[in-house]
Amino acid sequence: MRYTDKIYEIISNSTDPVTLKQIQTQLELSPGMVSGSLISLLKSGKINREKIERTSGTGPKMQWSYKVVDTAEKIA
């Protein structure tokens, strides 16, 4: 199974938006591998990306989160 497929599976099995850090931790991959796969999924229209407020940790107050595209959104 390709990394892109594994990442899509993680995002699709989650009810909440998923962050790059969560995916990286679950699959034990480098941030570059995860972000490259996420870009591929974004370009193919399988996932959406939105900014959410960071609840813990340091750094920027907002971070990107990913979720599967709702089929109703694709049709409209």
PDB file of N, CA, C and O in Angstrom:
ATOM      1  N   MET A   1       0.853  -1.182   0.000  1.00  0.00           N
ATOM      2  CA  MET A   1       0.000   0.000   0.000  1.00  0.00           C
ATOM      3  C   MET A   1       0.898   1.245   0.000  1.00  0.00           C
ATOM      4  O   MET A   1       1.847   1.335   0.761  1.00  0.00           O
ATOM      5  N   ARG A   2       0.578   2.196  -0.872  1.00  0.00           N
ATOM      6  CA  ARG A   2       1.362   3.425  -0.959  1.00  0.00           C
ATOM      7  C   ARG A   2       1.092   4.324   0.235  1.00  0.00           C
ATOM      8  O   ARG A   2       0.047   4.233   0.867  1.00  0.00           O
ATOM      9  N   TYR A   3       2.044   5.213   0.509  1.00  0.00           N
ATOM     10  CA  TYR A   3       1.874   6.154   1.619  1.00  0.00           C
ATOM     11  C   TYR A   3       0.649   7.030   1.413  1.00  0.00           C
ATOM     12  O   TYR A   3      -0.069   7.333   2.355  1.00  0.00           O
ATOM     13  N   THR A   4       0.404   7.433   0.173  1.00  0.00           N
ATOM     14  CA  THR A   4      -0.753   8.280  -0.116  1.00  0.00           C
ATOM     15  C   THR A   4      -2.046   7.565   0.264  1.00  0.00           C
ATOM     16  O   THR A   4      -2.952   8.166   0.843  1.00  0.00           O
ATOM     17  N   ASP A   5      -2.131   6.270  -0.042  1.00  0.00           N
ATOM     18  CA  ASP A   5      -3.315   5.487   0.313  1.00  0.00           C
ATOM     19  C   ASP A   5      -3.468   5.368   1.829  1.00  0.00           C
ATOM     20  O   ASP A   5      -4.573   5.457   2.360  1.00  0.00           O
ATOM     21  N   LYS A   6      -2.351   5.170   2.524  1.00  0.00           N
ATOM     22  CA  LYS A   6      -2.386   5.059   3.985  1.00  0.00           C
ATOM     23  C   LYS A   6      -2.839   6.380   4.616  1.00  0.00           C
ATOM     24  O   LYS A   6      -3.634   6.395   5.551  1.00  0.00           O
ATOM     25  N   ILE A   7      -2.338   7.483   4.090  1.00  0.00           N
ATOM     26  CA  ILE A   7      -2.706   8.797   4.614  1.00  0.00           C
ATOM     27  C   ILE A   7      -4.187   9.069   4.358  1.00  0.00           C
ATOM     28  O   ILE A   7      -4.895   9.546   5.244  1.00  0.00           O
ATOM     29  N   TYR A   8      -4.655   8.734   3.164  1.00  0.00           N
ATOM     30  CA  TYR A   8      -6.078   8.928   2.847  1.00  0.00           C
ATOM     31  C   TYR A   8      -6.943   8.086   3.787  1.00  0.00           C
ATOM     32  O   TYR A   8      -7.988   8.535   4.245  1.00  0.00           O
ATOM     33  N   GLU A   9      -6.510   6.887   4.084  1.00  0.00           N
ATOM     34  CA  GLU A   9      -7.249   6.007   4.993  1.00  0.00           C
ATOM     35  C   GLU A   9      -7.334   6.609   6.403  1.00  0.00           C
ATOM     36  O   GLU A   9      -8.388   6.582   7.029  1.00  0.00           O
ATOM     37  N   ILE A  10      -6.239   7.168   6.886  1.00  0.00           N
ATOM     38  CA  ILE A  10      -6.237   7.811   8.205  1.00  0.00           C
ATOM     39  C   ILE A  10      -7.215   8.969   8.229  1.00  0.00           C
ATOM     40  O   ILE A  10      -8.004   9.121   9.164  1.00  0.00           O
ATOM     41  N   ILE A  11      -7.186   9.803   7.195  1.00  0.00           N
ATOM     42  CA  ILE A  11      -8.068  10.970   7.145  1.00  0.00           C
ATOM     43  C   ILE A  11      -9.530  10.539   7.025  1.00  0.00           C
ATOM     44  O   ILE A  11     -10.404  11.093   7.676  1.00  0.00           O
ATOM     45  N   SER A  12      -9.797   9.531   6.195  1.00  0.00           N
ATOM     46  CA  SER A  12     -11.181   9.111   5.985  1.00  0.00           C
ATOM     47  C   SER A  12     -11.766   8.387   7.196  1.00  0.00           C
ATOM     48  O   SER A  12     -12.977   8.407   7.401  1.00  0.00           O
ATOM     49  N   ASN A  13     -10.934   7.755   8.017  1.00  0.00           N
ATOM     50  CA  ASN A  13     -11.430   7.047   9.201  1.00  0.00           C
ATOM     51  C   ASN A  13     -11.644   7.967  10.393  1.00  0.00           C
ATOM     52  O   ASN A  13     -12.213   7.551  11.396  1.00  0.00           O
ATOM     53  N   SER A  14     -11.195   9.200  10.295  1.00  0.00           N
ATOM     54  CA  SER A  14     -11.327  10.147  11.393  1.00  0.00           C
ATOM     55  C   SER A  14     -12.583  11.006  11.229  1.00  0.00           C
ATOM     56  O   SER A  14     -12.897  11.446  10.128  1.00  0.00           O
ATOM     57  N   THR A  15     -13.286  11.228  12.335  1.00  0.00           N
ATOM     58  CA  THR A  15     -14.459  12.099  12.284  1.00  0.00           C
ATOM     59  C   THR A  15     -14.061  13.569  12.405  1.00  0.00           C
ATOM     60  O   THR A  15     -14.789  14.443  11.958  1.00  0.00           O
ATOM     61  N   ASP A  16     -12.912  13.832  13.016  1.00  0.00           N
ATOM     62  CA  ASP A  16     -12.407  15.192  13.172  1.00  0.00           C
ATOM     63  C   ASP A  16     -11.346  15.471  12.113  1.00  0.00           C
ATOM     64  O   ASP A  16     -10.724  14.546  11.592  1.00  0.00           O
ATOM     65  N   PRO A  17     -11.113  16.749  11.792  1.00  0.00           N
ATOM     66  CA  PRO A  17     -10.024  17.076  10.878  1.00  0.00           C
ATOM     67  C   PRO A  17      -8.684  16.595  11.446  1.00  0.00           C
ATOM     68  O   PRO A  17      -8.476  16.596  12.655  1.00  0.00           O
ATOM     69  N   VAL A  18      -7.791  16.168  10.576  1.00  0.00           N
ATOM     70  CA  VAL A  18      -6.507  15.592  10.965  1.00  0.00           C
ATOM     71  C   VAL A  18      -5.388  16.549  10.574  1.00  0.00           C
ATOM     72  O   VAL A  18      -5.417  17.148   9.502  1.00  0.00           O
ATOM     73  N   THR A  19      -4.376  16.683  11.432  1.00  0.00           N
ATOM     74  CA  THR A  19      -3.237  17.544  11.140  1.00  0.00           C
ATOM     75  C   THR A  19      -2.072  16.727  10.604  1.00  0.00           C
ATOM     76  O   THR A  19      -2.020  15.508  10.766  1.00  0.00           O
ATOM     77  N   LEU A  20      -1.127  17.411   9.981  1.00  0.00           N
ATOM     78  CA  LEU A  20       0.066  16.763   9.461  1.00  0.00           C
ATOM     79  C   LEU A  20       0.809  16.045  10.584  1.00  0.00           C
ATOM     80  O   LEU A  20       1.286  14.930  10.395  1.00  0.00           O
ATOM     81  N   LYS A  21       0.905  16.660  11.730  1.00  0.00           N
ATOM     82  CA  LYS A  21       1.624  16.069  12.867  1.00  0.00           C
ATOM     83  C   LYS A  21       0.978  14.754  13.304  1.00  0.00           C
ATOM     84  O   LYS A  21       1.677  13.787  13.631  1.00  0.00           O
ATOM     85  N   GLN A  22      -0.356  14.686  13.320  1.00  0.00           N
ATOM     86  CA  GLN A  22      -1.045  13.456  13.703  1.00  0.00           C
ATOM     87  C   GLN A  22      -0.738  12.335  12.715  1.00  0.00           C
ATOM     88  O   GLN A  22      -0.488  11.198  13.113  1.00  0.00           O
ATOM     89  N   ILE A  23      -0.748  12.655  11.427  1.00  0.00           N
ATOM     90  CA  ILE A  23      -0.451  11.659  10.399  1.00  0.00           C
ATOM     91  C   ILE A  23       0.998  11.205  10.523  1.00  0.00           C
ATOM     92  O   ILE A  23       1.302  10.014  10.471  1.00  0.00           O
ATOM     93  N   GLN A  24       1.886  12.162  10.709  1.00  0.00           N
ATOM     94  CA  GLN A  24       3.313  11.863  10.830  1.00  0.00           C
ATOM     95  C   GLN A  24       3.573  10.939  12.019  1.00  0.00           C
ATOM     96  O   GLN A  24       4.339   9.985  11.917  1.00  0.00           O
ATOM     97  N   THR A  25       2.906  11.177  13.124  1.00  0.00           N
ATOM     98  CA  THR A  25       3.082  10.356  14.322  1.00  0.00           C
ATOM     99  C   THR A  25       2.551   8.942  14.105  1.00  0.00           C
ATOM    100  O   THR A  25       3.203   7.969  14.493  1.00  0.00           O
ATOM    101  N   GLN A  26       1.385   8.817  13.477  1.00  0.00           N
ATOM    102  CA  GLN A  26       0.786   7.499  13.271  1.00  0.00           C
ATOM    103  C   GLN A  26       1.592   6.633  12.312  1.00  0.00           C
ATOM    104  O   GLN A  26       1.726   5.431  12.518  1.00  0.00           O
ATOM    105  N   LEU A  27       2.118   7.221  11.247  1.00  0.00           N
ATOM    106  CA  LEU A  27       2.827   6.442  10.232  1.00  0.00           C
ATOM    107  C   LEU A  27       4.344   6.453  10.396  1.00  0.00           C
ATOM    108  O   LEU A  27       5.048   5.754   9.671  1.00  0.00           O
ATOM    109  N   GLU A  28       4.835   7.286  11.309  1.00  0.00           N
ATOM    110  CA  GLU A  28       6.277   7.423  11.552  1.00  0.00           C
ATOM    111  C   GLU A  28       7.029   7.772  10.265  1.00  0.00           C
ATOM    112  O   GLU A  28       7.994   7.127   9.884  1.00  0.00           O
ATOM    113  N   LEU A  29       6.529   8.796   9.581  1.00  0.00           N
ATOM    114  CA  LEU A  29       7.133   9.279   8.346  1.00  0.00           C
ATOM    115  C   LEU A  29       7.692  10.675   8.556  1.00  0.00           C
ATOM    116  O   LEU A  29       7.308  11.384   9.482  1.00  0.00           O
ATOM    117  N   SER A  30       8.566  11.103   7.661  1.00  0.00           N
ATOM    118  CA  SER A  30       9.101  12.458   7.733  1.00  0.00           C
ATOM    119  C   SER A  30       8.025  13.452   7.298  1.00  0.00           C
ATOM    120  O   SER A  30       7.119  13.100   6.533  1.00  0.00           O
ATOM    121  N   PRO A  31       8.114  14.688   7.775  1.00  0.00           N
ATOM    122  CA  PRO A  31       7.133  15.697   7.379  1.00  0.00           C
ATOM    123  C   PRO A  31       7.090  15.903   5.861  1.00  0.00           C
ATOM    124  O   PRO A  31       6.032  16.153   5.287  1.00  0.00           O
ATOM    125  N   GLY A  32       8.218  15.778   5.184  1.00  0.00           N
ATOM    126  CA  GLY A  32       8.267  15.950   3.732  1.00  0.00           C
ATOM    127  C   GLY A  32       7.480  14.883   2.990  1.00  0.00           C
ATOM    128  O   GLY A  32       6.782  15.175   2.014  1.00  0.00           O
ATOM    129  N   MET A  33       7.564  13.650   3.447  1.00  0.00           N
ATOM    130  CA  MET A  33       6.812  12.555   2.820  1.00  0.00           C
ATOM    131  C   MET A  33       5.314  12.776   3.000  1.00  0.00           C
ATOM    132  O   MET A  33       4.535  12.587   2.069  1.00  0.00           O
ATOM    133  N   VAL A  34       4.920  13.184   4.205  1.00  0.00           N
ATOM    134  CA  VAL A  34       3.501  13.386   4.495  1.00  0.00           C
ATOM    135  C   VAL A  34       2.969  14.568   3.701  1.00  0.00           C
ATOM    136  O   VAL A  34       1.915  14.474   3.068  1.00  0.00           O
ATOM    137  N   SER A  35       3.693  15.677   3.691  1.00  0.00           N
ATOM    138  CA  SER A  35       3.192  16.873   3.000  1.00  0.00           C
ATOM    139  C   SER A  35       3.113  16.641   1.495  1.00  0.00           C
ATOM    140  O   SER A  35       2.175  17.113   0.843  1.00  0.00           O
ATOM    141  N   GLY A  36       4.047  15.898   0.920  1.00  0.00           N
ATOM    142  CA  GLY A  36       3.993  15.587  -0.509  1.00  0.00           C
ATOM    143  C   GLY A  36       2.762  14.765  -0.855  1.00  0.00           C
ATOM    144  O   GLY A  36       2.090  15.014  -1.855  1.00  0.00           O
ATOM    145  N   SER A  37       2.440  13.801  -0.014  1.00  0.00           N
ATOM    146  CA  SER A  37       1.249  12.978  -0.236  1.00  0.00           C
ATOM    147  C   SER A  37      -0.023  13.796  -0.050  1.00  0.00           C
ATOM    148  O   SER A  37      -0.990  13.619  -0.793  1.00  0.00           O
ATOM    149  N   LEU A  38      -0.027  14.695   0.924  1.00  0.00           N
ATOM    150  CA  LEU A  38      -1.196  15.547   1.155  1.00  0.00           C
ATOM    151  C   LEU A  38      -1.443  16.468  -0.042  1.00  0.00           C
ATOM    152  O   LEU A  38      -2.587  16.660  -0.448  1.00  0.00           O
ATOM    153  N   ILE A  39      -0.385  17.009  -0.614  1.00  0.00           N
ATOM    154  CA  ILE A  39      -0.518  17.870  -1.798  1.00  0.00           C
ATOM    155  C   ILE A  39      -1.112  17.070  -2.954  1.00  0.00           C
ATOM    156  O   ILE A  39      -1.997  17.548  -3.672  1.00  0.00           O
ATOM    157  N   SER A  40      -0.661  15.841  -3.118  1.00  0.00           N
ATOM    158  CA  SER A  40      -1.192  14.978  -4.172  1.00  0.00           C
ATOM    159  C   SER A  40      -2.687  14.733  -3.968  1.00  0.00           C
ATOM    160  O   SER A  40      -3.466  14.796  -4.924  1.00  0.00           O
ATOM    161  N   LEU A  41      -3.093  14.462  -2.740  1.00  0.00           N
ATOM    162  CA  LEU A  41      -4.505  14.234  -2.436  1.00  0.00           C
ATOM    163  C   LEU A  41      -5.336  15.502  -2.633  1.00  0.00           C
ATOM    164  O   LEU A  41      -6.477  15.446  -3.100  1.00  0.00           O
ATOM    165  N   LEU A  42      -4.757  16.659  -2.288  1.00  0.00           N
ATOM    166  CA  LEU A  42      -5.450  17.936  -2.487  1.00  0.00           C
ATOM    167  C   LEU A  42      -5.674  18.203  -3.973  1.00  0.00           C
ATOM    168  O   LEU A  42      -6.768  18.592  -4.389  1.00  0.00           O
ATOM    169  N   LYS A  43      -4.644  17.994  -4.786  1.00  0.00           N
ATOM    170  CA  LYS A  43      -4.754  18.253  -6.217  1.00  0.00           C
ATOM    171  C   LYS A  43      -5.734  17.312  -6.894  1.00  0.00           C
ATOM    172  O   LYS A  43      -6.385  17.686  -7.869  1.00  0.00           O
ATOM    173  N   SER A  44      -5.851  16.085  -6.383  1.00  0.00           N
ATOM    174  CA  SER A  44      -6.784  15.128  -6.983  1.00  0.00           C
ATOM    175  C   SER A  44      -8.219  15.362  -6.509  1.00  0.00           C
ATOM    176  O   SER A  44      -9.147  14.742  -7.020  1.00  0.00           O
ATOM    177  N   GLY A  45      -8.397  16.254  -5.519  1.00  0.00           N
ATOM    178  CA  GLY A  45      -9.737  16.597  -5.048  1.00  0.00           C
ATOM    179  C   GLY A  45     -10.322  15.613  -4.049  1.00  0.00           C
ATOM    180  O   GLY A  45     -11.521  15.636  -3.799  1.00  0.00           O
ATOM    181  N   LYS A  46      -9.487  14.774  -3.456  1.00  0.00           N
ATOM    182  CA  LYS A  46      -9.989  13.783  -2.500  1.00  0.00           C
ATOM    183  C   LYS A  46     -10.129  14.334  -1.087  1.00  0.00           C
ATOM    184  O   LYS A  46     -10.916  13.833  -0.302  1.00  0.00           O
ATOM    185  N   ILE A  47      -9.331  15.375  -0.756  1.00  0.00           N
ATOM    186  CA  ILE A  47      -9.384  15.959   0.582  1.00  0.00           C
ATOM    187  C   ILE A  47      -9.483  17.474   0.482  1.00  0.00           C
ATOM    188  O   ILE A  47      -9.163  18.062  -0.552  1.00  0.00           O
ATOM    189  N   ASN A  48      -9.918  18.083   1.582  1.00  0.00           N
ATOM    190  CA  ASN A  48      -9.952  19.538   1.731  1.00  0.00           C
ATOM    191  C   ASN A  48      -8.985  19.939   2.822  1.00  0.00           C
ATOM    192  O   ASN A  48      -8.667  19.150   3.711  1.00  0.00           O
ATOM    193  N   ARG A  49      -8.569  21.201   2.796  1.00  0.00           N
ATOM    194  CA  ARG A  49      -7.654  21.725   3.798  1.00  0.00           C
ATOM    195  C   ARG A  49      -8.254  23.005   4.357  1.00  0.00           C
ATOM    196  O   ARG A  49      -8.774  23.838   3.608  1.00  0.00           O
ATOM    197  N   GLU A  50      -8.191  23.150   5.680  1.00  0.00           N
ATOM    198  CA  GLU A  50      -8.668  24.381   6.310  1.00  0.00           C
ATOM    199  C   GLU A  50      -7.821  24.679   7.532  1.00  0.00           C
ATOM    200  O   GLU A  50      -7.202  23.783   8.107  1.00  0.00           O
ATOM    201  N   LYS A  51      -7.782  25.946   7.901  1.00  0.00           N
ATOM    202  CA  LYS A  51      -7.012  26.350   9.079  1.00  0.00           C
ATOM    203  C   LYS A  51      -7.876  26.195  10.325  1.00  0.00           C
ATOM    204  O   LYS A  51      -9.036  26.569  10.332  1.00  0.00           O
ATOM    205  N   ILE A  52      -7.267  25.612  11.367  1.00  0.00           N
ATOM    206  CA  ILE A  52      -7.935  25.508  12.658  1.00  0.00           C
ATOM    207  C   ILE A  52      -7.008  26.083  13.713  1.00  0.00           C
ATOM    208  O   ILE A  52      -5.805  26.233  13.491  1.00  0.00           O
ATOM    209  N   GLU A  53      -7.579  26.407  14.856  1.00  0.00           N
ATOM    210  CA  GLU A  53      -6.794  26.971  15.941  1.00  0.00           C
ATOM    211  C   GLU A  53      -6.015  25.874  16.645  1.00  0.00           C
ATOM    212  O   GLU A  53      -6.540  24.805  16.941  1.00  0.00           O
ATOM    213  N   ARG A  54      -4.736  26.133  16.899  1.00  0.00           N
ATOM    214  CA  ARG A  54      -3.880  25.172  17.599  1.00  0.00           C
ATOM    215  C   ARG A  54      -4.278  25.164  19.075  1.00  0.00           C
ATOM    216  O   ARG A  54      -4.377  26.204  19.711  1.00  0.00           O
ATOM    217  N   THR A  55      -4.516  23.972  19.605  1.00  0.00           N
ATOM    218  CA  THR A  55      -4.961  23.868  20.996  1.00  0.00           C
ATOM    219  C   THR A  55      -3.814  23.622  21.962  1.00  0.00           C
ATOM    220  O   THR A  55      -3.950  23.893  23.147  1.00  0.00           O
ATOM    221  N   SER A  56      -2.699  23.101  21.473  1.00  0.00           N
ATOM    222  CA  SER A  56      -1.573  22.843  22.373  1.00  0.00           C
ATOM    223  C   SER A  56      -0.269  23.054  21.629  1.00  0.00           C
ATOM    224  O   SER A  56      -0.235  23.159  20.414  1.00  0.00           O
ATOM    225  N   GLY A  57       0.796  23.108  22.388  1.00  0.00           N
ATOM    226  CA  GLY A  57       2.110  23.262  21.781  1.00  0.00           C
ATOM    227  C   GLY A  57       2.466  24.713  21.549  1.00  0.00           C
ATOM    228  O   GLY A  57       1.738  25.631  21.919  1.00  0.00           O
ATOM    229  N   THR A  58       3.617  24.903  20.933  1.00  0.00           N
ATOM    230  CA  THR A  58       4.095  26.246  20.645  1.00  0.00           C
ATOM    231  C   THR A  58       4.076  26.464  19.140  1.00  0.00           C
ATOM    232  O   THR A  58       3.862  25.538  18.375  1.00  0.00           O
ATOM    233  N   GLY A  59       4.306  27.686  18.756  1.00  0.00           N
ATOM    234  CA  GLY A  59       4.334  27.997  17.325  1.00  0.00           C
ATOM    235  C   GLY A  59       3.132  28.828  16.932  1.00  0.00           C
ATOM    236  O   GLY A  59       2.482  29.468  17.768  1.00  0.00           O
ATOM    237  N   PRO A  60       2.812  28.819  15.641  1.00  0.00           N
ATOM    238  CA  PRO A  60       1.687  29.617  15.150  1.00  0.00           C
ATOM    239  C   PRO A  60       0.377  29.229  15.835  1.00  0.00           C
ATOM    240  O   PRO A  60       0.191  28.078  16.230  1.00  0.00           O
ATOM    241  N   LYS A  61      -0.529  30.178  15.958  1.00  0.00           N
ATOM    242  CA  LYS A  61      -1.807  29.916  16.619  1.00  0.00           C
ATOM    243  C   LYS A  61      -2.761  29.139  15.730  1.00  0.00           C
ATOM    244  O   LYS A  61      -3.718  28.542  16.219  1.00  0.00           O
ATOM    245  N   MET A  62      -2.527  29.142  14.419  1.00  0.00           N
ATOM    246  CA  MET A  62      -3.380  28.422  13.473  1.00  0.00           C
ATOM    247  C   MET A  62      -2.549  27.338  12.793  1.00  0.00           C
ATOM    248  O   MET A  62      -1.346  27.486  12.600  1.00  0.00           O
ATOM    249  N   GLN A  63      -3.208  26.236  12.439  1.00  0.00           N
ATOM    250  CA  GLN A  63      -2.536  25.161  11.720  1.00  0.00           C
ATOM    251  C   GLN A  63      -3.477  24.563  10.682  1.00  0.00           C
ATOM    252  O   GLN A  63      -4.687  24.677  10.806  1.00  0.00           O
ATOM    253  N   TRP A  64      -2.919  23.926   9.662  1.00  0.00           N
ATOM    254  CA  TRP A  64      -3.729  23.306   8.628  1.00  0.00           C
ATOM    255  C   TRP A  64      -4.279  21.982   9.132  1.00  0.00           C
ATOM    256  O   TRP A  64      -3.606  21.233   9.812  1.00  0.00           O
ATOM    257  N   SER A  65      -5.512  21.705   8.754  1.00  0.00           N
ATOM    258  CA  SER A  65      -6.124  20.411   9.047  1.00  0.00           C
ATOM    259  C   SER A  65      -6.726  19.875   7.757  1.00  0.00           C
ATOM    260  O   SER A  65      -7.059  20.630   6.845  1.00  0.00           O
ATOM    261  N   TYR A  66      -6.862  18.575   7.691  1.00  0.00           N
ATOM    262  CA  TYR A  66      -7.302  17.914   6.463  1.00  0.00           C
ATOM    263  C   TYR A  66      -8.495  17.026   6.756  1.00  0.00           C
ATOM    264  O   TYR A  66      -8.572  16.401   7.810  1.00  0.00           O
ATOM    265  N   LYS A  67      -9.432  16.985   5.815  1.00  0.00           N
ATOM    266  CA  LYS A  67     -10.589  16.099   5.931  1.00  0.00           C
ATOM    267  C   LYS A  67     -10.999  15.656   4.537  1.00  0.00           C
ATOM    268  O   LYS A  67     -10.683  16.309   3.537  1.00  0.00           O
ATOM    269  N   VAL A  68     -11.702  14.546   4.472  1.00  0.00           N
ATOM    270  CA  VAL A  68     -12.145  13.992   3.199  1.00  0.00           C
ATOM    271  C   VAL A  68     -13.224  14.889   2.609  1.00  0.00           C
ATOM    272  O   VAL A  68     -14.069  15.424   3.333  1.00  0.00           O
ATOM    273  N   VAL A  69     -13.200  15.057   1.299  1.00  0.00           N
ATOM    274  CA  VAL A  69     -14.203  15.867   0.607  1.00  0.00           C
ATOM    275  C   VAL A  69     -15.552  15.169   0.706  1.00  0.00           C
ATOM    276  O   VAL A  69     -15.669  13.977   0.410  1.00  0.00           O
ATOM    277  N   ASP A  70     -16.544  15.916   1.137  1.00  0.00           N
ATOM    278  CA  ASP A  70     -17.913  15.402   1.213  1.00  0.00           C
ATOM    279  C   ASP A  70     -18.433  15.249  -0.209  1.00  0.00           C
ATOM    280  O   ASP A  70     -18.264  16.136  -1.047  1.00  0.00           O
ATOM    281  N   THR A  71     -19.082  14.136  -0.501  1.00  0.00           N
ATOM    282  CA  THR A  71     -19.582  13.911  -1.864  1.00  0.00           C
ATOM    283  C   THR A  71     -20.608  14.953  -2.273  1.00  0.00           C
ATOM    284  O   THR A  71     -20.730  15.285  -3.437  1.00  0.00           O
ATOM    285  N   ALA A  72     -21.370  15.494  -1.320  1.00  0.00           N
ATOM    286  CA  ALA A  72     -22.340  16.539  -1.632  1.00  0.00           C
ATOM    287  C   ALA A  72     -21.628  17.808  -2.087  1.00  0.00           C
ATOM    288  O   ALA A  72     -22.122  18.537  -2.943  1.00  0.00           O
ATOM    289  N   GLU A  73     -20.428  18.085  -1.524  1.00  0.00           N
ATOM    290  CA  GLU A  73     -19.664  19.252  -1.936  1.00  0.00           C
ATOM    291  C   GLU A  73     -19.153  19.085  -3.362  1.00  0.00           C
ATOM    292  O   GLU A  73     -19.090  20.044  -4.123  1.00  0.00           O
ATOM    293  N   LYS A  74     -18.774  17.883  -3.755  1.00  0.00           N
ATOM    294  CA  LYS A  74     -18.263  17.641  -5.103  1.00  0.00           C
ATOM    295  C   LYS A  74     -19.336  17.877  -6.152  1.00  0.00           C
ATOM    296  O   LYS A  74     -19.066  18.416  -7.214  1.00  0.00           O
ATOM    297  N   ILE A  75     -20.577  17.482  -5.868  1.00  0.00           N
ATOM    298  CA  ILE A  75     -21.657  17.593  -6.834  1.00  0.00           C
ATOM    299  C   ILE A  75     -22.073  19.051  -7.025  1.00  0.00           C
ATOM    300  O   ILE A  75     -22.341  19.493  -8.120  1.00  0.00           O
ATOM    301  N   ALA A  76     -22.092  19.807  -5.936  1.00  0.00           N
ATOM    302  CA  ALA A  76     -22.559  21.203  -5.992  1.00  0.00           C
ATOM    303  C   ALA A  76     -21.607  22.119  -6.687  1.00  0.00           C
ATOM    304  O   ALA A  76     -20.663  21.980  -7.213  1.00  0.00           O
TER     305      ALA A  76
END
